[in-house]
Amino acid sequence: MKFQLTSTPLYEIKTDCLIVPVFTKQRGNWVATALDEKAQGAITKVIENGDINGELRQTLLLQAIPNIAAKHILLVGCGPAHKINAETFKQIVGTAIQAIKNTDIKHITSSLHTMDIKEHDANWQIRQFIMSMTHHTYQFNQFITKPIKTSKISDIHFWLSDTLSMPQARLAIKEGCAFANGISLCKDLANMPANICTPEFLEKQAFKLASSFSSISVETLDEAEMKKQNMNAFLSISQSSKHPGRMIVMHYQHDDASNQPPIVLIGKGITFDTGGLQLKPAASMLSMKLDMCGAATLFGVMKAIAELKLPLNVIVMIAAAENMIGRNSIRPSDVIKTHAGKTIEIISTDAEGRLVMCDTLSFCEIFNPAVVIDVATLTTAVISALGSVYSGLFSNHAPLAKSLIKAGIASADKVWELPIEDEAYRDLLKSNIADLTNASSTSKEAGAIAAACFLATFTKKYQWAHIDIAGTAHVRSNHQPTGRCVPLLLQYLINYANQMTKE
Ligand code: BES
Ligand code: MN
Ligand code: ZN
């Protein structure tokens, strides 16, 4: 799919389909009104006929419109203009794309980015359109052997009204494409089944990314090297599988940022989570190839920042392992010693994410990070707390949490902060025989917070945030990955880069 700009007057644009918003109240209908004047009232007529009244989720495809060069006009209902926000805008774009994606329309020109949305200007709307278009036409068809139908849409033009600046809109397209490509890469990796997507497969993907961008380099630690580093918490999980674990370190380095301390991003990459000896029940195991969504997100982020050439120094670490059941599985009640030297009593073999993460979190100190952010499908408890709307945010540094919340709102990929600072929560992880447990032995309460508190024990030396994406990374009803947190983290990194260049 190609995305471009056009400043030809709307009625003169030669395209298969012109996409035009209509609102329930007159306000905001200026694009439609301008076209209508040229088209001898053709749009007013269908509205007066009651064919469309501008309500959300309505569409109407017109053809052979007098004095209009476009073959079709797609009118898209948007509801009242003053009620549009980031969420409704996504719905509107989604509705428009659904209406045409299975038709013969190849070339479209959109004017949907002309809406008046608080804090989300036309450039944001262009970026969002590109992401929605990519999302609604995404298919994972690598394992389907018979030919399948794909959308014919190939060229998308954004209509450039007088109020938009060409360079700004160009940047919006560039960013939109980078975000969308990052999300698609995240989805591709997440969709890959666990018999193929092993820790070694993820390692290969990292080298593949590094071979396409000279700004990215890769180093990995195999199990023998992790043993030397005393990463026994990590190994206690990876040892259960015939697929050996990997700690994958991808380094993105822009020339202008060589003296910046790195931003370290860490992703949970459990390629399959059976639960270990405390085996998960059948229904909840089915989606557990998606337990590497944190890792998949960071692959997407890495690709996008390299595409955008952000002036940053970013290290992505992937904790890749499989949590299997077998004779090498760790037992509940075992005690292990972490890379940081703390001992852990295993209460649950299903609380494996925090075990691979804690060694990665303490290991990353060697990079002297400016900040560390980890992303993980860590707990079912965060699903109970926030559902699929917000990802759970935890941090030991208030300004960092604030920046992430801000980036979440700006990218419409929201996070909600939950507390970890209270000492009382740490009681959930008290052990009788070790420094701490990996899960509470007595209570199921505050599960997402308990997990975050566990991680917090290993992140005392730097500014850190943890994002629990168990509720947002995939859709529970159909096990489809969402790409959530790719937009959030990219927006955070763009803001960070802007901040650095200002200073
Ligand atoms: N990967 C799961 C969490 C998960 C569940 C993510 C469902 C997405 C959808 C994680 O490893 C896990 O099993 N967590 C346990 C921890 C508990 C045993 C302390 C949980 O939350 O139930
Ligand atoms: Mn688990
Ligand atoms: Zn897990």
Coordinates of C-alpha atoms and ligand atoms in Angstrom, one line a residue:
M1 CA 0.0 0.0 0.0
K2 CA 1.2 3.4 -0.9
F3 CA 0.3 6.6 0.9
Q4 CA 0.6 10.0 -0.7
L5 CA -0.7 13.6 -0.5
T6 CA -2.7 15.5 -3.0
S7 CA -3.7 19.2 -3.1
T8 CA -5.9 19.0 -6.2
P9 CA -9.4 20.5 -5.5
L10 CA -11.6 17.7 -4.2
Y11 CA -14.0 17.7 -7.1
E12 CA -11.2 17.4 -9.6
I13 CA -9.4 14.4 -8.0
K14 CA -9.4 11.3 -10.3
T15 CA -9.8 8.5 -7.9
D16 CA -11.9 5.3 -7.4
C17 CA -13.3 6.6 -4.2
L18 CA -13.3 9.9 -2.3
I19 CA -14.0 9.4 1.4
V20 CA -15.9 12.2 3.0
P21 CA -17.2 12.6 6.6
V22 CA -20.8 13.6 7.4
F23 CA -21.9 14.6 10.8
T24 CA -25.4 14.5 12.5
K25 CA -25.3 18.3 13.2
Q26 CA -24.4 20.7 10.4
R27 CA -21.2 21.8 12.1
G28 CA -18.1 20.1 10.6
N29 CA -19.7 19.3 7.3
W30 CA -17.6 21.7 5.4
V31 CA -15.9 19.2 3.1
A32 CA -19.2 17.6 2.2
T33 CA -20.7 21.1 1.7
A34 CA -18.0 22.2 -0.6
L35 CA -18.4 19.1 -2.8
D36 CA -22.1 19.4 -2.7
E37 CA -22.0 22.8 -4.2
K38 CA -20.1 21.5 -7.2
A39 CA -22.2 18.3 -7.4
Q40 CA -25.5 20.2 -7.8
G41 CA -26.8 19.2 -4.4
A42 CA -26.2 15.4 -4.9
I43 CA -25.1 15.0 -1.2
T44 CA -27.9 17.2 0.2
K45 CA -30.3 15.0 -1.7
V46 CA -29.3 11.7 -0.2
I47 CA -29.3 13.3 3.2
E48 CA -32.8 14.7 2.7
N49 CA -33.9 11.3 1.3
G50 CA -32.8 9.8 4.7
D51 CA -30.3 7.5 3.0
I52 CA -27.8 8.6 5.5
N53 CA -28.1 11.1 8.4
G54 CA -24.5 11.2 9.7
E55 CA -24.8 8.8 12.6
L56 CA -21.7 6.8 13.7
R57 CA -21.1 3.6 11.8
Q58 CA -23.2 4.6 8.8
T59 CA -21.8 4.6 5.3
L60 CA -23.2 5.3 1.8
L61 CA -21.4 4.8 -1.4
L62 CA -22.5 7.2 -4.2
Q63 CA -21.5 6.8 -7.8
A64 CA -21.7 8.9 -11.1
I65 CA -22.0 12.1 -9.2
P66 CA -22.4 15.2 -11.4
N67 CA -19.3 17.4 -11.9
I68 CA -17.2 15.1 -9.6
A69 CA -14.1 13.4 -11.2
A70 CA -14.0 10.6 -8.6
K71 CA -15.8 7.4 -9.5
H72 CA -17.4 7.1 -6.1
I73 CA -17.9 9.1 -3.0
L74 CA -18.1 7.2 0.3
L75 CA -20.0 9.2 2.9
V76 CA -19.1 8.1 6.4
G77 CA -21.3 8.9 9.4
C78 CA -19.3 10.4 12.3
G79 CA -22.0 11.4 14.8
P80 CA -22.0 14.9 16.2
A81 CA -18.8 16.8 15.3
H82 CA -18.1 18.0 18.9
K83 CA -18.2 14.4 20.3
I84 CA -15.3 13.0 18.2
N85 CA -12.3 11.8 20.1
A86 CA -9.4 9.5 19.4
E87 CA -11.6 6.4 20.0
T88 CA -14.5 7.5 17.8
F89 CA -12.0 8.6 15.1
K90 CA -10.6 5.1 15.0
Q91 CA -14.1 3.7 14.7
I92 CA -15.0 6.0 11.9
V93 CA -11.9 5.1 9.9
G94 CA -12.5 1.4 10.6
T95 CA -16.1 1.7 9.3
A96 CA -14.9 3.4 6.1
I97 CA -12.3 0.8 5.4
Q98 CA -14.7 -2.1 6.1
A99 CA -17.1 -0.6 3.6
I100 CA -14.7 -0.6 0.7
K101 CA -12.1 -3.3 1.5
N102 CA -14.0 -6.1 -0.3
T103 CA -14.9 -4.0 -3.3
D104 CA -12.9 -3.4 -6.5
I105 CA -11.8 0.0 -5.3
K106 CA -8.1 0.3 -5.6
H107 CA -7.3 4.0 -5.4
I108 CA -8.8 6.0 -2.6
T109 CA -8.6 9.7 -1.5
S110 CA -9.5 10.5 2.0
S111 CA -10.6 13.7 3.7
L112 CA -11.4 12.1 7.0
H113 CA -8.4 13.8 8.6
T114 CA -10.1 17.2 8.5
M115 CA -12.0 16.7 11.8
D116 CA -11.8 18.9 14.8
I117 CA -10.5 16.7 17.6
K118 CA -9.1 18.0 20.8
E119 CA -5.3 17.3 21.1
H120 CA -5.3 15.3 17.9
D121 CA -4.6 17.4 14.8
A122 CA -4.8 16.5 11.1
N123 CA -1.3 15.0 11.2
W124 CA -2.3 12.7 14.0
Q125 CA -5.4 11.8 12.1
I126 CA -3.4 11.0 9.0
R127 CA -1.1 8.8 11.1
Q128 CA -4.1 7.1 12.7
F129 CA -5.7 6.5 9.3
I130 CA -2.6 4.7 8.0
M131 CA -2.5 2.5 11.1
S132 CA -6.2 1.7 10.9
M133 CA -5.9 0.9 7.1
T134 CA -3.0 -1.4 7.8
H135 CA -4.9 -3.0 10.8
H136 CA -8.1 -3.7 8.9
T137 CA -6.4 -5.2 5.9
Y138 CA -3.8 -7.2 7.9
Q139 CA -3.8 -10.9 7.2
F140 CA -1.6 -13.7 8.6
N141 CA -1.6 -16.1 5.7
Q142 CA 1.8 -17.8 5.9
F143 CA 0.3 -21.2 6.7
I144 CA -2.7 -21.1 4.4
T145 CA -1.9 -23.2 1.3
K146 CA -4.8 -22.2 -0.9
P147 CA -4.9 -18.8 -2.5
I148 CA -6.9 -16.3 -0.4
K149 CA -8.7 -13.0 -1.1
T150 CA -6.8 -9.9 -0.2
S151 CA -8.0 -6.3 -0.3
K152 CA -7.5 -4.6 -3.6
I153 CA -6.8 -1.2 -2.0
S154 CA -3.3 -0.2 -3.2
D155 CA -3.1 3.6 -3.3
I156 CA -4.2 6.0 -0.7
H157 CA -4.1 9.8 -1.1
F158 CA -4.7 12.2 1.7
W159 CA -6.3 15.4 0.5
L160 CA -4.3 18.4 1.6
S161 CA -6.6 21.3 2.6
D162 CA -5.2 24.8 2.8
T163 CA -4.7 24.6 6.5
L164 CA -2.2 21.7 6.3
S165 CA 1.5 22.1 5.8
M166 CA 3.1 19.8 3.2
P167 CA 6.2 19.0 5.3
Q168 CA 4.1 18.3 8.4
A169 CA 1.8 16.0 6.5
R170 CA 4.7 14.2 4.9
L171 CA 6.2 13.5 8.3
A172 CA 2.7 12.3 9.4
I173 CA 2.8 9.8 6.5
K174 CA 6.3 8.7 7.3
E175 CA 5.5 8.2 11.0
G176 CA 2.1 6.5 10.2
C177 CA 3.9 4.0 7.9
A178 CA 6.6 3.3 10.5
F179 CA 4.1 2.8 13.3
A180 CA 2.0 0.5 11.0
N181 CA 5.0 -1.5 9.9
G182 CA 6.0 -1.9 13.5
I183 CA 2.6 -3.1 14.5
S184 CA 2.4 -5.6 11.6
L185 CA 5.8 -7.0 12.5
C186 CA 4.6 -7.4 16.1
K187 CA 1.5 -9.2 14.9
D188 CA 3.4 -11.5 12.5
L189 CA 5.8 -12.6 15.3
A190 CA 3.0 -13.0 17.8
N191 CA 0.8 -15.0 15.4
M192 CA 3.6 -17.5 14.7
P193 CA 2.9 -20.8 16.4
A194 CA 5.3 -21.9 19.2
N195 CA 6.6 -25.0 17.3
I196 CA 8.2 -22.5 14.9
C197 CA 8.6 -19.4 17.0
T198 CA 11.2 -20.7 19.5
P199 CA 13.8 -18.6 21.3
E200 CA 16.2 -19.5 18.5
F201 CA 13.7 -18.3 15.9
L202 CA 13.4 -15.0 17.7
E203 CA 17.2 -14.7 17.8
K204 CA 17.2 -15.2 14.0
Q205 CA 14.6 -12.5 13.6
A206 CA 16.9 -10.1 15.6
F207 CA 19.7 -10.9 13.2
K208 CA 17.4 -10.4 10.3
L209 CA 16.4 -6.9 11.5
A210 CA 20.1 -6.1 12.0
S211 CA 20.9 -7.1 8.5
S212 CA 18.3 -4.7 7.1
F213 CA 19.5 -1.7 9.2
S214 CA 23.1 -0.7 9.7
S215 CA 22.0 1.2 12.8
I216 CA 21.1 -2.1 14.6
S217 CA 23.5 -4.6 16.0
V218 CA 22.7 -7.8 17.8
E219 CA 24.4 -9.9 20.5
T220 CA 22.9 -12.9 22.2
L221 CA 23.6 -14.9 25.3
D222 CA 23.0 -18.6 25.1
E223 CA 22.3 -20.8 28.2
A224 CA 26.0 -21.5 28.8
E225 CA 26.7 -17.7 28.9
M226 CA 23.7 -17.1 31.1
K227 CA 25.0 -19.8 33.5
K228 CA 28.3 -17.9 33.7
Q229 CA 26.3 -14.8 34.6
N230 CA 24.4 -16.6 37.4
M231 CA 21.1 -16.0 35.6
N232 CA 19.5 -19.0 37.4
A233 CA 16.0 -17.5 37.6
F234 CA 16.0 -17.3 33.8
L235 CA 17.5 -20.7 33.4
S236 CA 15.1 -22.3 35.9
I237 CA 12.4 -21.7 33.2
S238 CA 14.3 -22.2 30.0
Q239 CA 15.8 -25.5 31.2
S240 CA 12.3 -27.1 31.1
S241 CA 12.3 -27.0 27.3
K242 CA 14.1 -28.8 24.5
H243 CA 14.4 -25.3 22.9
P244 CA 17.2 -23.6 24.7
G245 CA 16.6 -20.0 26.0
R246 CA 18.2 -16.9 24.6
M247 CA 18.8 -13.5 25.9
I248 CA 18.7 -11.3 22.8
V249 CA 20.3 -7.9 22.9
M250 CA 19.5 -5.5 20.0
H251 CA 21.3 -2.2 20.0
Y252 CA 20.0 0.7 17.9
Q253 CA 22.5 3.5 17.8
H254 CA 22.0 6.8 15.9
D255 CA 25.2 8.7 15.1
D256 CA 23.9 11.9 16.8
A257 CA 23.2 10.0 20.0
S258 CA 26.4 8.2 20.6
N259 CA 27.1 10.0 23.9
Q260 CA 23.6 9.5 25.2
P261 CA 23.1 6.9 28.0
P262 CA 20.8 4.2 26.5
I263 CA 17.1 3.7 26.9
V264 CA 16.7 0.0 27.7
L265 CA 13.5 -1.8 26.7
I266 CA 12.9 -5.3 27.9
G267 CA 10.3 -7.7 26.6
K268 CA 8.9 -10.9 28.0
G269 CA 9.5 -13.5 25.3
I270 CA 7.9 -16.7 26.6
T271 CA 7.3 -18.5 23.3
F272 CA 4.9 -20.9 25.0
D273 CA 3.6 -20.9 28.6
T274 CA 2.2 -24.3 29.7
G275 CA 2.3 -23.1 33.3
G276 CA 5.0 -25.7 34.0
L277 CA 4.4 -28.5 36.5
Q278 CA 1.4 -26.4 37.8
L279 CA -0.1 -27.0 34.4
K280 CA -2.6 -24.5 33.0
P281 CA -6.1 -25.9 32.2
A282 CA -6.7 -26.5 28.5
A283 CA -8.7 -23.4 27.7
S284 CA -6.3 -21.0 29.2
M285 CA -3.3 -22.7 27.6
L286 CA -4.6 -22.2 24.0
S287 CA -3.5 -18.6 23.7
M288 CA -0.1 -19.0 25.3
K289 CA 1.9 -18.9 22.1
L290 CA 1.1 -15.2 22.6
D291 CA 3.1 -15.0 25.8
M292 CA 5.9 -13.4 23.8
C293 CA 3.9 -10.4 22.9
G294 CA 6.1 -8.1 25.0
A295 CA 9.0 -9.3 22.9
A296 CA 7.0 -9.0 19.6
T297 CA 6.1 -5.4 20.6
L298 CA 9.8 -4.5 21.0
F299 CA 10.7 -6.0 17.6
G300 CA 8.1 -3.7 16.1
V301 CA 9.4 -0.7 18.0
M302 CA 13.0 -1.5 17.0
K303 CA 12.1 -1.7 13.3
A304 CA 10.1 1.6 13.4
I305 CA 12.8 3.6 15.2
A306 CA 15.3 2.4 12.7
E307 CA 13.0 3.3 9.8
L308 CA 12.4 6.8 11.3
K309 CA 16.1 7.2 12.2
L310 CA 15.3 8.7 15.6
P311 CA 18.3 10.4 17.1
L312 CA 18.5 8.0 20.0
N313 CA 20.5 5.2 21.7
V314 CA 18.1 2.3 22.4
I315 CA 18.8 -1.2 23.7
V316 CA 16.1 -3.8 23.3
M317 CA 16.5 -7.0 25.4
I318 CA 14.4 -10.0 24.8
A319 CA 14.1 -12.7 27.5
A320 CA 13.2 -15.6 25.3
A321 CA 12.4 -19.0 26.8
E322 CA 9.7 -21.7 26.8
N323 CA 7.9 -22.7 29.9
M324 CA 7.4 -26.4 29.5
I325 CA 6.4 -29.4 31.6
G326 CA 8.9 -32.3 31.9
R327 CA 11.7 -33.9 33.8
N328 CA 13.7 -30.7 33.8
S329 CA 10.9 -28.5 35.0
I330 CA 11.3 -26.5 38.1
R331 CA 9.2 -27.6 41.1
P332 CA 7.0 -25.5 43.3
S333 CA 9.0 -25.1 46.6
D334 CA 12.4 -25.1 44.8
V335 CA 14.8 -22.3 45.7
I336 CA 17.0 -20.5 43.2
K337 CA 19.6 -17.8 43.3
T338 CA 19.1 -14.9 40.9
H339 CA 21.7 -13.0 38.9
A340 CA 21.4 -10.2 41.5
G341 CA 22.2 -12.6 44.3
K342 CA 18.7 -12.7 45.9
T343 CA 17.2 -16.1 46.5
I344 CA 13.7 -16.9 45.4
E345 CA 11.3 -19.6 46.6
I346 CA 9.2 -20.9 43.8
I347 CA 5.5 -20.8 44.8
S348 CA 4.1 -21.0 41.3
T349 CA 5.8 -22.5 38.2
D350 CA 3.2 -20.5 36.2
A351 CA 4.7 -17.2 37.5
E352 CA 7.6 -17.7 35.0
G353 CA 7.5 -14.3 33.3
R354 CA 8.9 -12.5 36.4
L355 CA 11.7 -15.1 36.7
V356 CA 13.0 -14.6 33.2
M357 CA 12.5 -10.8 33.5
C358 CA 14.2 -10.3 36.9
D359 CA 17.6 -11.6 35.7
T360 CA 17.3 -9.5 32.5
L361 CA 16.4 -6.4 34.6
S362 CA 19.4 -6.8 36.9
F363 CA 21.7 -7.7 34.0
C364 CA 20.9 -4.5 32.1
E365 CA 22.6 -2.4 34.8
I366 CA 25.8 -3.0 32.8
F367 CA 24.5 -0.6 30.2
N368 CA 24.1 2.3 32.6
P369 CA 20.6 3.0 31.3
A370 CA 19.0 6.4 31.4
V371 CA 15.6 4.6 31.8
V372 CA 14.4 1.0 31.7
I373 CA 10.9 0.1 30.5
D374 CA 9.7 -3.5 30.4
V375 CA 6.7 -4.9 28.6
A376 CA 5.2 -8.2 29.6
T377 CA 2.0 -10.3 29.4
L378 CA 2.6 -10.9 33.1
T379 CA -0.7 -11.4 35.0
T380 CA -4.3 -12.4 34.6
A381 CA -4.9 -10.0 37.5
V382 CA -4.3 -7.0 35.3
I383 CA -7.0 -8.2 33.0
S384 CA -9.4 -8.2 35.9
A385 CA -8.3 -4.7 36.9
L386 CA -8.2 -2.9 33.5
G387 CA -9.7 -5.2 30.9
S388 CA -8.5 -4.6 27.4
V389 CA -8.7 -0.8 27.4
Y390 CA -5.7 0.3 29.4
S391 CA -2.3 -1.5 29.9
G392 CA -1.2 -1.6 33.5
L393 CA 1.7 0.8 34.3
F394 CA 4.0 0.6 37.3
S395 CA 7.0 2.8 38.0
N396 CA 9.5 3.8 40.6
H397 CA 9.9 7.2 39.1
A398 CA 6.9 9.6 38.9
P399 CA 8.2 11.8 35.9
L400 CA 8.7 8.6 33.8
A401 CA 5.2 7.4 34.6
K402 CA 3.9 10.8 33.6
S403 CA 5.7 10.8 30.3
L404 CA 4.3 7.3 29.5
I405 CA 0.8 8.3 30.4
K406 CA 1.1 11.4 28.2
A407 CA 2.5 9.3 25.3
G408 CA -0.4 6.8 25.8
I409 CA -3.0 9.5 25.4
A410 CA -1.2 11.1 22.4
S411 CA -0.9 7.7 20.6
A412 CA -4.4 6.4 21.7
D413 CA -2.6 3.5 23.3
K414 CA -3.4 4.1 26.9
V415 CA -1.8 3.1 30.2
W416 CA -3.2 3.4 33.7
E417 CA -0.9 3.6 36.7
L418 CA -1.3 1.2 39.6
P419 CA 0.7 1.6 42.9
I420 CA 3.8 -0.3 43.9
E421 CA 5.4 2.1 46.4
D422 CA 3.6 0.9 49.5
E423 CA 5.8 -1.4 51.6
A424 CA 2.6 -3.3 52.7
Y425 CA 2.3 -4.8 49.2
R426 CA 5.7 -6.4 49.5
D427 CA 4.3 -8.6 52.3
L428 CA 2.6 -10.6 49.5
L429 CA 6.0 -11.9 48.5
K430 CA 7.4 -13.0 51.9
S431 CA 9.1 -16.3 52.1
N432 CA 9.9 -18.5 55.1
I433 CA 13.1 -19.9 53.6
A434 CA 14.3 -17.5 50.9
D435 CA 14.6 -13.7 50.3
L436 CA 11.3 -13.6 48.5
T437 CA 8.7 -15.8 46.7
N438 CA 7.8 -15.5 43.0
A439 CA 4.1 -15.4 43.9
S440 CA 1.9 -15.1 47.0
S441 CA 1.4 -18.5 48.8
T442 CA -1.6 -17.3 50.7
S443 CA -3.6 -14.8 48.7
K444 CA -4.7 -14.1 45.2
E445 CA -5.2 -10.4 45.9
A446 CA -3.5 -7.6 44.0
G447 CA -1.8 -10.0 41.6
A448 CA -0.7 -7.5 39.1
I449 CA 0.8 -5.3 41.8
A450 CA 2.5 -8.3 43.5
A451 CA 4.2 -9.1 40.2
A452 CA 5.3 -5.6 39.7
C453 CA 6.6 -5.4 43.3
F454 CA 8.6 -8.6 42.5
L455 CA 10.2 -6.9 39.5
A456 CA 10.8 -3.7 41.5
T457 CA 13.1 -5.6 43.8
F458 CA 15.5 -5.8 40.9
T459 CA 15.2 -2.3 39.5
K460 CA 16.4 -0.2 42.4
K461 CA 19.4 1.2 40.6
Y462 CA 17.6 3.1 37.7
Q463 CA 14.5 4.8 36.6
W464 CA 12.1 2.1 35.7
A465 CA 8.6 1.4 34.4
H466 CA 6.8 -1.9 33.9
I467 CA 3.9 -2.3 31.5
D468 CA 1.6 -5.3 32.0
I469 CA 0.0 -6.0 28.6
A470 CA -1.8 -9.3 29.5
G471 CA -5.2 -7.6 28.9
T472 CA -4.2 -5.5 25.9
A473 CA -1.7 -7.5 23.8
H474 CA -4.3 -9.8 22.3
V475 CA -8.1 -10.0 21.9
R476 CA -9.3 -12.7 24.3
S477 CA -12.3 -13.9 22.2
N478 CA -10.2 -14.8 19.1
H479 CA -6.6 -14.8 20.2
Q480 CA -5.6 -12.1 17.7
P481 CA -2.6 -9.9 18.6
T482 CA -3.3 -6.2 18.7
G483 CA 0.2 -4.6 18.4
R484 CA -0.6 -2.7 21.6
C485 CA 2.3 -0.7 23.1
V486 CA 4.0 -0.3 19.8
P487 CA 2.3 3.1 19.3
L488 CA 2.8 4.0 23.0
L489 CA 6.5 3.3 23.1
L490 CA 7.1 4.9 19.7
Q491 CA 5.4 8.0 20.8
Y492 CA 7.4 8.0 24.1
L493 CA 10.6 7.7 22.1
I494 CA 9.7 10.4 19.6
N495 CA 8.9 12.7 22.6
Y496 CA 12.2 11.7 24.2
A497 CA 14.1 12.5 21.1
N498 CA 12.4 15.9 20.7
Q499 CA 13.2 16.6 24.3
M500 CA 16.9 15.7 23.8
T501 CA 17.3 18.0 20.7
K502 CA 15.7 20.9 22.6
E503 CA 18.2 20.6 25.5
Ligands
BES1 N1 1.4 -15.5 30.8 C1 0.6 -15.6 32.0 C2 -0.3 -14.4 32.2 C3 -1.4 -14.3 31.1 C4 -2.6 -15.0 31.3 C5 -1.2 -13.4 30.0 C6 -3.6 -14.8 30.3 C7 -2.2 -13.3 29.1 C8 -3.4 -14.0 29.2 C9 1.5 -15.6 33.3 O1 2.7 -16.2 33.1 C10 0.8 -16.3 34.3 O2 0.6 -17.4 34.2 N2 0.5 -15.6 35.4 C11 -0.1 -16.1 36.6 C12 0.7 -15.8 37.8 C13 0.2 -16.4 39.1 C14 0.3 -17.9 39.0 C15 0.9 -15.8 40.2 C16 -1.5 -15.4 36.6 O3 -1.6 -14.2 36.5 O4 -2.5 -16.2 36.9
MN2 MN 2.6 -18.3 33.4
ZN3 ZN 3.4 -16.3 31.1

